[in-house]
XYZ file of C-alpha atoms in Angstrom:
650
model
C -0.040 -0.397 -0.135
C 1.287 3.372 -0.701
C 3.101 4.919 1.830
C 4.327 9.049 2.964
C 6.924 11.036 4.189
C 6.132 13.264 6.862
C 7.787 16.900 6.229
C 9.863 15.853 9.829
C 11.405 13.171 7.964
C 12.549 15.319 5.425
C 14.128 17.780 7.832
C 15.992 15.066 9.877
C 17.241 14.146 6.254
C 17.931 17.010 5.446
C 19.652 18.056 8.543
C 20.918 14.430 8.727
C 23.311 15.101 5.777
C 23.918 18.862 6.794
C 25.921 17.710 9.837
C 27.571 15.000 7.438
C 28.962 17.570 5.321
C 30.421 19.379 8.378
C 31.104 16.398 9.162
C 34.128 16.172 6.151
C 34.769 19.426 6.097
C 36.304 19.473 9.895
C 38.902 16.239 8.797
C 40.021 18.630 6.466
C 41.787 20.458 8.530
C 43.069 17.757 10.363
C 46.974 16.999 10.728
C 46.595 13.581 9.587
C 47.469 12.817 6.232
C 45.126 9.585 5.547
C 42.507 11.223 7.261
C 42.444 14.836 5.000
C 42.833 12.524 1.710
C 40.056 10.585 3.159
C 38.088 14.051 3.533
C 39.244 15.218 0.029
C 38.110 12.510 -2.078
C 34.666 12.862 -0.454
C 33.615 16.307 -0.914
C 34.774 15.587 -4.531
C 32.609 12.902 -4.954
C 30.161 14.891 -3.431
C 29.757 18.335 -5.740
C 30.764 16.455 -9.124
C 27.650 17.088 -10.802
C 25.426 18.417 -7.650
C 25.351 22.341 -7.618
C 22.815 21.621 -4.216
C 25.823 20.196 -2.552
C 28.873 22.226 -3.708
C 26.564 25.532 -2.844
C 26.631 23.533 0.626
C 30.241 22.856 1.131
C 30.707 26.991 0.174
C 28.673 27.788 2.476
C 31.242 25.533 5.078
C 33.774 27.519 3.986
C 35.212 24.256 1.840
C 37.152 26.237 -0.970
C 39.770 28.054 1.414
C 40.411 24.891 3.168
C 41.320 22.768 0.840
C 43.296 25.997 -1.006
C 44.898 25.727 1.839
C 45.582 21.972 1.622
C 47.137 22.706 -1.807
C 49.255 24.809 -0.616
C 50.757 23.400 2.727
C 51.205 19.806 1.473
C 53.761 18.331 -0.263
C 52.289 15.286 -0.569
C 51.138 13.916 -3.993
C 47.834 12.311 -3.486
C 47.035 14.976 -1.024
C 47.292 16.664 -4.198
C 45.541 15.333 -6.611
C 42.690 15.151 -4.692
C 42.811 19.156 -3.500
C 42.978 19.942 -7.161
C 40.364 17.652 -8.482
C 37.499 18.577 -5.664
C 38.519 22.532 -6.720
C 38.225 21.392 -10.520
C 35.282 19.923 -9.069
C 33.823 23.252 -7.383
C 34.839 25.718 -10.728
C 33.129 23.064 -13.150
C 30.225 25.175 -14.881
C 29.990 26.698 -11.368
C 30.701 30.652 -11.358
C 30.346 30.587 -7.578
C 32.827 28.021 -7.145
C 35.018 29.749 -9.872
C 34.600 32.927 -8.461
C 35.925 31.510 -5.132
C 38.789 28.947 -6.008
C 39.573 32.082 -7.508
C 38.998 34.289 -4.101
C 41.266 31.214 -2.638
C 44.476 32.752 -4.319
C 44.592 29.205 -5.129
C 45.602 29.695 -8.908
C 49.315 30.282 -9.444
C 49.649 27.240 -6.812
C 47.858 25.239 -9.804
C 49.669 26.620 -12.750
C 53.246 25.490 -10.371
C 51.653 21.777 -10.125
C 52.020 21.115 -14.147
C 56.181 21.286 -13.401
C 55.667 18.587 -11.509
C 58.118 15.415 -12.222
C 54.325 13.442 -11.238
C 52.013 12.541 -14.194
C 49.244 12.451 -11.591
C 49.554 15.295 -10.392
C 50.401 17.598 -13.601
C 46.975 16.346 -14.545
C 44.924 17.110 -12.732
C 46.040 20.799 -12.516
C 45.421 20.651 -15.795
C 41.996 19.641 -15.339
C 41.213 21.985 -12.869
C 42.974 24.632 -14.985
C 40.740 23.921 -17.678
C 37.626 24.217 -15.523
C 38.834 27.872 -14.649
C 39.179 28.804 -17.951
C 35.780 27.094 -19.325
C 34.363 30.397 -17.013
C 34.602 34.294 -18.080
C 35.808 35.258 -14.528
C 39.569 33.485 -15.460
C 42.259 36.072 -15.657
C 42.702 37.902 -18.381
C 46.104 36.572 -20.710
C 47.469 38.938 -22.134
C 49.171 36.924 -25.188
C 51.130 39.860 -26.441
C 53.665 39.117 -23.770
C 56.398 37.233 -25.082
C 56.802 34.895 -21.947
C 53.711 34.712 -21.675
C 53.052 33.139 -25.417
C 55.659 31.385 -24.311
C 54.382 29.132 -21.430
C 51.681 28.605 -24.244
C 53.245 27.034 -26.954
C 54.550 25.271 -23.793
C 51.607 24.081 -23.049
C 50.301 23.237 -27.238
C 53.531 20.945 -27.193
C 53.181 19.341 -24.576
C 52.303 15.161 -24.971
C 50.008 15.514 -22.173
C 47.139 15.455 -23.466
C 44.967 17.522 -20.344
C 47.563 19.657 -20.897
C 47.665 20.783 -24.540
C 44.257 20.891 -24.100
C 44.681 23.781 -21.175
C 46.585 25.643 -24.099
C 43.618 24.924 -26.023
C 41.381 26.241 -23.036
C 43.796 29.852 -23.023
C 42.845 30.499 -26.072
C 39.176 30.109 -26.252
C 38.242 32.318 -23.187
C 41.339 34.951 -23.489
C 41.883 35.553 -26.852
C 38.841 38.091 -28.051
C 40.140 40.830 -29.926
C 41.342 40.927 -33.653
C 45.076 42.192 -32.442
C 45.333 38.927 -30.040
C 43.955 36.621 -33.126
C 46.756 38.219 -35.842
C 49.748 37.602 -33.314
C 48.053 34.350 -32.427
C 47.994 33.453 -35.798
C 51.744 34.556 -37.023
C 53.414 32.788 -33.536
C 51.957 29.383 -35.135
C 49.049 28.909 -32.947
C 46.935 27.488 -36.265
C 49.609 25.207 -36.861
C 49.417 23.293 -33.095
C 46.012 23.459 -33.390
C 45.067 21.598 -35.528
C 47.165 18.962 -34.882
C 45.188 18.143 -31.420
C 42.681 17.616 -34.076
C 43.883 14.097 -34.583
C 44.467 13.536 -30.546
C 41.734 11.972 -27.890
C 38.116 13.827 -27.201
C 39.169 16.121 -25.055
C 41.889 17.742 -27.431
C 39.536 17.493 -30.247
C 36.620 19.658 -28.554
C 39.535 21.545 -26.960
C 41.040 22.889 -30.716
C 37.218 22.932 -31.595
C 36.133 25.679 -29.287
C 40.121 27.538 -30.281
C 39.803 27.323 -33.659
C 36.153 28.796 -33.308
C 37.473 31.766 -31.369
C 40.741 33.029 -33.430
C 38.926 32.609 -36.688
C 35.937 34.777 -35.625
C 35.732 37.323 -37.778
C 38.752 37.483 -38.690
C 39.480 36.734 -42.853
C 42.775 36.760 -42.987
C 43.074 33.716 -40.271
C 39.893 31.734 -41.614
C 41.708 32.169 -45.294
C 45.435 31.034 -43.050
C 43.416 27.521 -41.736
C 41.247 26.810 -44.566
C 45.018 26.750 -46.628
C 46.230 24.820 -43.992
C 47.804 21.244 -46.206
C 45.727 22.312 -48.851
C 42.315 21.977 -46.768
C 42.406 18.651 -45.393
C 41.984 20.687 -41.036
C 38.811 21.948 -42.670
C 37.444 18.672 -44.326
C 37.882 17.386 -41.151
C 36.295 19.605 -39.146
C 33.392 18.726 -41.305
C 34.125 15.281 -41.027
C 34.120 15.753 -36.886
C 29.887 17.246 -37.598
C 29.686 13.197 -37.792
C 30.864 12.040 -35.227
C 29.314 9.965 -32.223
C 29.678 12.585 -29.651
C 27.029 15.271 -29.207
C 29.233 17.766 -27.658
C 32.073 16.542 -30.447
C 29.453 17.605 -33.369
C 28.337 20.628 -31.718
C 31.757 21.840 -30.984
C 32.591 21.066 -35.161
C 29.316 22.817 -36.115
C 30.278 25.862 -34.034
C 33.784 25.712 -35.612
C 32.045 25.719 -39.734
C 29.201 28.431 -38.290
C 31.971 31.092 -37.259
C 34.190 29.884 -40.777
C 31.068 30.856 -43.344
C 29.608 33.570 -41.515
C 33.033 35.350 -41.593
C 33.772 34.141 -45.434
C 31.284 32.191 -47.081
C 32.462 31.508 -49.971
C 34.610 28.913 -48.383
C 30.850 27.775 -48.198
C 29.291 26.825 -52.307
C 28.371 24.077 -51.585
C 24.577 23.606 -50.393
C 24.954 20.120 -49.599
C 27.059 21.475 -46.799
C 24.990 23.902 -45.754
C 22.244 21.446 -45.675
C 23.913 19.304 -43.313
C 25.561 21.939 -40.665
C 21.379 22.882 -41.083
C 20.310 19.549 -40.334
C 23.170 18.424 -37.990
C 22.411 22.024 -35.579
C 18.683 20.946 -35.577
C 19.209 17.118 -34.348
C 21.405 18.108 -31.518
C 18.669 20.673 -30.196
C 16.911 17.452 -28.827
C 20.312 16.745 -26.573
C 19.448 16.986 -22.825
C 22.436 18.531 -21.922
C 24.549 21.762 -22.797
C 24.923 20.706 -26.638
C 21.586 20.951 -26.594
C 21.694 24.981 -25.497
C 25.030 25.580 -27.108
C 23.307 24.716 -30.499
C 20.119 26.497 -30.434
C 22.211 29.580 -30.527
C 24.341 27.931 -33.313
C 21.432 27.257 -35.148
C 20.549 31.377 -35.270
C 23.404 32.486 -35.716
C 24.104 30.102 -38.437
C 20.600 31.268 -40.729
C 20.876 34.994 -39.130
C 20.869 37.509 -42.526
C 20.776 34.492 -44.812
C 17.561 33.204 -46.257
C 18.912 30.484 -48.575
C 19.661 28.989 -45.546
C 16.518 30.020 -43.570
C 14.602 28.087 -46.586
C 16.647 24.887 -45.760
C 16.044 24.506 -42.433
C 12.152 25.561 -42.732
C 12.299 22.786 -45.300
C 13.712 20.226 -42.813
C 10.312 21.455 -40.576
C 12.949 23.897 -37.710
C 9.597 25.785 -36.818
C 7.812 22.989 -36.208
C 10.629 20.892 -34.242
C 11.667 24.401 -32.045
C 8.378 24.267 -31.459
C 7.400 21.112 -30.077
C 10.857 21.095 -28.123
C 8.908 24.471 -26.749
C 5.876 22.995 -26.239
C 7.294 20.126 -23.798
C 6.595 21.878 -20.511
C 10.074 20.429 -18.962
C 12.489 23.576 -17.877
C 14.246 24.426 -20.673
C 17.929 26.453 -19.438
C 17.561 30.183 -20.550
C 20.570 30.026 -23.255
C 18.394 27.149 -24.593
C 15.548 29.437 -24.737
C 17.071 32.227 -25.983
C 18.028 30.274 -28.917
C 14.944 28.433 -30.274
C 13.481 31.874 -29.759
C 16.371 33.564 -31.343
C 16.295 31.010 -34.569
C 12.174 31.776 -34.482
C 12.957 35.394 -35.184
C 15.961 34.607 -37.820
C 13.107 32.246 -39.597
C 9.807 34.242 -39.764
C 12.723 37.522 -40.362
C 12.604 37.277 -44.569
C 9.689 34.205 -44.952
C 6.121 34.987 -45.185
C 5.853 31.303 -45.164
C 7.880 30.632 -41.818
C 5.444 33.749 -40.296
C 2.327 31.726 -40.404
C 4.216 28.625 -39.829
C 5.684 29.438 -36.950
C 1.616 31.398 -35.642
C 0.039 28.301 -37.221
C 1.317 26.559 -34.649
C -0.511 28.187 -31.890
C 3.153 29.888 -30.278
C 1.466 33.170 -29.205
C 1.039 32.054 -25.397
C 4.739 30.211 -25.167
C 5.599 34.346 -25.989
C 3.389 36.085 -23.749
C 5.307 33.763 -21.554
C 8.783 33.923 -22.574
C 7.633 38.047 -22.172
C 7.918 37.523 -18.203
C 10.864 35.076 -18.019
C 13.329 36.074 -14.731
C 16.593 36.192 -17.533
C 16.920 39.339 -19.448
C 18.100 36.842 -22.304
C 14.767 35.177 -22.944
C 12.735 38.371 -22.705
C 14.866 39.856 -25.476
C 15.122 36.638 -27.641
C 10.838 36.806 -27.203
C 10.507 40.229 -28.355
C 13.220 39.614 -30.871
C 9.771 36.937 -32.598
C 7.400 39.285 -31.702
C 8.952 41.511 -33.974
C 10.300 39.147 -37.169
C 6.590 37.647 -36.715
C 5.003 40.851 -37.411
C 5.859 41.826 -40.018
C 3.757 39.093 -41.570
C 0.830 42.104 -43.269
C -1.856 38.691 -42.922
C -1.309 38.086 -39.104
C -1.055 41.935 -38.331
C -4.149 43.071 -40.273
C -5.496 40.143 -38.780
C -5.361 42.282 -35.299
C -3.552 39.150 -33.470
C -0.757 41.115 -31.993
C -3.236 43.873 -30.341
C -5.657 41.962 -27.554
C -4.541 42.711 -24.603
C -3.208 39.124 -23.448
C 0.089 40.060 -25.877
C -0.311 44.388 -25.150
C -0.048 44.566 -21.385
C 3.074 42.392 -21.390
C 4.910 43.944 -24.346
C 3.868 47.770 -22.533
C 5.019 46.594 -19.071
C 8.831 45.229 -20.791
C 8.770 49.636 -21.897
C 9.333 49.827 -17.776
C 12.017 47.279 -17.796
C 15.154 47.576 -15.808
C 16.877 46.057 -19.554
C 18.652 48.198 -21.531
C 18.875 45.565 -23.996
C 14.938 44.535 -23.393
C 13.734 47.748 -23.814
C 15.196 47.571 -26.951
C 13.988 44.432 -28.072
C 10.181 45.009 -27.129
C 10.560 48.690 -28.681
C 11.653 46.683 -32.263
C 8.525 44.721 -31.466
C 6.235 47.757 -31.027
C 7.600 49.309 -34.078
C 5.792 46.589 -36.240
C 2.600 46.228 -34.424
C 1.484 49.884 -33.911
C 1.871 50.128 -38.149
C -2.184 48.176 -36.920
C -3.782 50.144 -34.741
C -6.619 52.005 -36.709
C -8.188 53.570 -33.469
C -6.275 56.239 -31.105
C -8.361 54.404 -28.610
C -6.276 51.837 -28.808
C -5.061 49.216 -26.217
C -1.566 50.853 -26.674
C -2.895 53.539 -25.475
C -4.816 53.045 -23.234
C -2.429 51.373 -21.014
C 0.439 54.617 -21.255
C 1.818 53.707 -23.892
C 2.871 56.708 -26.189
C 4.070 58.407 -22.527
C 6.368 55.915 -22.148
C 7.942 55.696 -25.867
C 8.157 59.249 -25.090
C 9.982 59.296 -22.034
C 12.293 56.111 -23.225
C 13.433 59.326 -26.585
C 15.461 60.617 -23.613
C 17.089 58.042 -22.470
C 20.644 57.751 -22.003
C 20.442 55.242 -23.780
C 21.155 56.172 -28.179
C 20.053 52.779 -28.487
C 16.834 53.031 -26.969
C 16.482 56.585 -27.553
C 16.102 56.092 -31.673
C 13.979 52.556 -31.156
C 11.798 55.016 -28.970
C 11.776 57.707 -31.653
C 11.407 54.425 -34.589
C 7.984 52.807 -33.035
C 6.464 56.609 -32.161
C 7.438 57.592 -36.227
C 5.095 54.419 -36.570
C 2.532 55.174 -35.061
C 2.260 58.159 -36.603
C 1.776 57.039 -39.925
C -1.384 58.096 -41.548
C -2.564 58.793 -38.229
C -5.894 60.555 -37.475
C -6.052 64.092 -35.737
C -6.684 63.286 -32.471
C -4.052 60.889 -31.706
C -1.859 63.288 -33.006
C -2.600 65.901 -31.066
C -2.207 63.395 -28.277
C 1.051 62.468 -28.525
C 2.022 66.486 -29.396
C 0.044 67.893 -26.052
C 2.810 65.232 -24.416
C 5.876 66.425 -26.612
C 5.640 70.061 -27.883
C 8.711 72.446 -29.628
C 10.713 72.723 -27.254
C 10.852 68.428 -26.610
C 10.408 68.413 -31.153
C 14.063 70.481 -30.505
C 15.793 68.084 -28.333
C 15.188 65.246 -31.374
C 15.971 66.843 -33.806
C 19.298 68.570 -32.150
C 19.897 65.052 -30.377
C 24.362 64.893 -31.001
C 23.550 61.261 -32.197
C 22.968 61.384 -35.918
C 20.104 58.770 -35.543
C 18.439 60.193 -33.225
C 18.025 63.098 -34.601
C 17.458 60.806 -38.183
C 14.057 59.387 -36.342
C 13.512 62.322 -34.590
C 13.098 64.035 -38.145
C 11.285 61.042 -40.015
C 8.784 61.124 -36.831
C 7.985 65.026 -37.540
C 7.653 64.054 -41.019
C 4.787 62.068 -39.853
C 3.316 63.731 -37.915
C 3.047 66.992 -40.037
C 1.886 63.915 -43.092
C -2.166 64.973 -44.125
C -4.472 67.437 -43.448
C -3.659 71.681 -42.903
C -4.247 70.930 -39.374
C -1.417 68.547 -39.029
C 0.650 70.969 -40.719
C 0.098 73.396 -37.642
C 2.528 71.467 -35.336
C 5.568 72.992 -36.853
C 4.209 76.449 -36.015
C 3.709 76.264 -32.328
C 5.736 78.330 -30.910
C 6.042 81.049 -33.551
C 7.409 77.948 -35.756
C 10.064 77.115 -33.698
C 10.222 73.811 -34.838
C 10.662 74.697 -38.590
C 13.079 76.999 -37.578
C 15.023 73.975 -35.691
C 15.191 71.768 -39.323
C 16.006 74.445 -41.752
C 19.160 75.081 -39.520
C 19.819 71.505 -39.169
C 19.247 70.938 -42.932
C 21.846 74.405 -43.622
C 24.256 72.431 -41.598
C 24.815 69.908 -44.422
C 23.587 66.133 -42.719
C 24.001 63.471 -43.176
C 21.826 62.114 -46.341
C 19.687 59.630 -44.100
C 19.255 63.236 -42.070
C 18.574 65.173 -45.263
C 15.654 63.000 -46.955
C 13.840 62.773 -43.725
C 14.490 67.021 -43.117
C 13.632 67.698 -46.657
C 10.020 65.263 -46.734
C 9.198 67.396 -44.124
C 9.510 70.354 -46.428
C 7.555 68.718 -48.421
C 5.348 67.933 -46.195
C 4.376 71.584 -45.097
C 5.108 73.046 -48.614
C 1.785 70.992 -49.266
C -0.228 73.195 -47.168
C -1.162 76.937 -47.284
C -0.067 79.176 -49.590
C 1.604 80.761 -45.470
C 2.669 76.855 -45.437
C 4.739 77.731 -48.917
C 6.127 80.784 -47.801
C 7.860 79.261 -44.405
C 9.544 76.774 -45.989
C 10.575 79.414 -49.118
C 12.353 81.519 -46.050
C 13.871 77.884 -44.634
C 15.474 77.252 -48.281
C 16.235 80.944 -49.133
C 16.875 82.911 -45.351
C 17.834 85.963 -44.807
C 21.077 86.552 -45.101
C 21.275 85.104 -48.101
C 25.422 83.571 -47.485
C 23.213 81.441 -44.177
C 21.804 78.845 -46.979
C 25.458 77.498 -49.010
C 22.051 76.917 -50.923
C 21.619 74.150 -49.931
C 19.325 72.921 -52.236
C 21.547 73.374 -54.772
C 24.112 70.221 -53.339
C 21.111 67.943 -52.370
C 19.600 68.122 -55.992
C 22.859 67.313 -56.725
C 23.387 64.120 -54.587
C 24.364 60.907 -55.397
C 21.384 60.028 -53.030
C 18.409 59.286 -55.011
C 16.384 59.103 -52.288
C 17.385 62.882 -51.045
C 17.562 64.319 -55.104
C 13.403 63.010 -54.860
C 12.562 64.489 -52.034
C 13.859 67.872 -52.690
C 11.700 67.616 -56.436
C 8.983 66.534 -54.655
C 9.477 69.861 -52.182
C 10.033 72.339 -55.565
C 6.718 70.662 -57.082
C 4.583 71.926 -53.977
C 6.185 75.161 -53.608
C 5.663 76.430 -57.298
C 1.899 74.240 -58.115
C 0.040 76.352 -60.798
C -2.939 76.393 -58.414
C -0.975 78.099 -55.145
C -1.294 81.912 -55.466
C 2.119 82.395 -54.978
C 3.656 79.958 -57.282
C 5.013 82.575 -60.082
C 7.262 84.320 -57.616
C 8.213 81.726 -56.132
C 9.132 79.916 -59.653
C 11.401 82.963 -60.095
C 13.477 83.032 -56.755
C 14.154 79.145 -57.459
C 15.458 80.016 -60.708
C 17.656 83.065 -59.768
C 19.232 80.879 -56.815
C 20.044 77.822 -59.745
C 17.463 75.441 -58.845
C 15.216 75.713 -62.005
C 18.386 75.224 -64.322
C 19.324 72.171 -62.408
C 16.448 70.571 -62.515
C 16.572 70.758 -66.286
C 19.679 69.472 -66.103
C 18.106 66.003 -64.354
C 15.841 65.497 -67.076
C 17.953 62.023 -67.852
C 18.262 61.032 -63.725
C 19.337 57.812 -63.418
C 16.799 57.355 -61.169
C 13.458 56.743 -62.532
C 11.682 58.190 -59.794
C 13.591 60.913 -59.331
C 12.580 61.502 -62.915
C 9.138 61.190 -62.944
C 9.160 63.941 -60.186
C 10.722 66.632 -62.085
C 8.418 65.884 -65.165
C 5.531 66.615 -63.304
């Protein structure tokens, strides 16, 4: 018959476990070498793969005690067990790494590598490798000659753990193009590839290091591919079929780095297809390989429509969704990678977006928006952003209901700037569908928060907030525009248009362009406070701005010039202010620009200024002729841009 265990039984068991750990800990300080050795073995065996017990022993102060045993003893057995225990604390456990480093034992572990006892060397190398898998590991300066000599002494070692340690140091510490170059020139690639034919641990350490040295460095990739006429590239490719999941993953990640850096080495569609298929298979691995495979897949297919099609045809979306729907608690890194992979699949292909949304994924995405890990929330927002590129699903209102909109608006207050920027990207697409000034987004205070974020200290957040506001004002009715302007005012716009960041200025002008587009009442916004906004636009255009800023600024003037006679004359005043020397005739420069959009925007402004239905059109035509604008237009009759040519003829 079934039995139950009382809470007192659990309490008793926990107390007993704590007592045993305290007993083991007390024996670490024993003066009897045999007692100490046995205690070290017990600690090591208890904490292997057990984060809970690692934390319990950390709280007891076990790491300093073990570090003391390592430093004070000359007994090889104690050295081996001490190093092994410290390595176990550091393995996949950041608090353990920090405790080991805080104990000041790192130099002593390095000295173990010079021992005459092979077991001591092995234990020291393994422990150091665990430490160098963490971002907390000490920085290793490859530019110092003595450090480079030490690195090569490790790589040249016949001990597989020592040579693997050398590779691990490279994987951890090589982070700049200069360091990559120094390592390549020193011959590190030639040393690393030898490890591809070594043991399992050597191969895996080698693959991690190769990916680090080759990343975003075409010269390093070319050098690697050229080794023995491509033999080692073929070796890495062959390892994607290895029987060990970790080896398959690392070889795939290495190939992803090579492909992203130098795509010309992957012209064979079969190789690409095999890489996609292998990563998809690895997604089902329950361990660390599955976690990292998801991020590897997202990196591989990012911005590559051909690979996205391959992944889609390989049923990637359903496979990923099935994993997300398992109900089991997934590691944050895996969740992040899965959502980013879905986001990339939905970035370009409408079939992918429709397939994704047909699998009832919105609830899972909404839940991810509330995840306690910022990277997961960011990835979910990016997924929303790309899924919302589907005009069909956007028009169906799938993203604008309370269930979706409330958590998105709440994330505008997220403490993580990366989450804020990501959710702004999602909202930028979703707000295009708002058909009513009483939308859920506005009711939840979305406009006020976007305006607040447009003042953020983070330029990316400012730019993203303005992009969302720009889309919110696209073809908006006057009621929504007035609601928005009542929060910003003229001074607010002046700050945006004069922002020190060019991209923020551009988005500020683009927002203003949409605000003044439409009816006469919309144009009146730029005349508030005696035309302060319009004066600022004119001043910015006269500063010879970057092309994209100039395009948006000219479209502001185009929209203003579509209004009344008063509006047209106000635009003329900005184009040709008094004194005349101030203008530097920027209109002529814009008409001669290499940017076709800027030429087109400038032509549109001229068309609106000299429209025959306007009473003052003739006077403005004369002024434009005097300034050389009309003659320049005649020279553009055969403009290379059809849009400019059509506008000019109109």
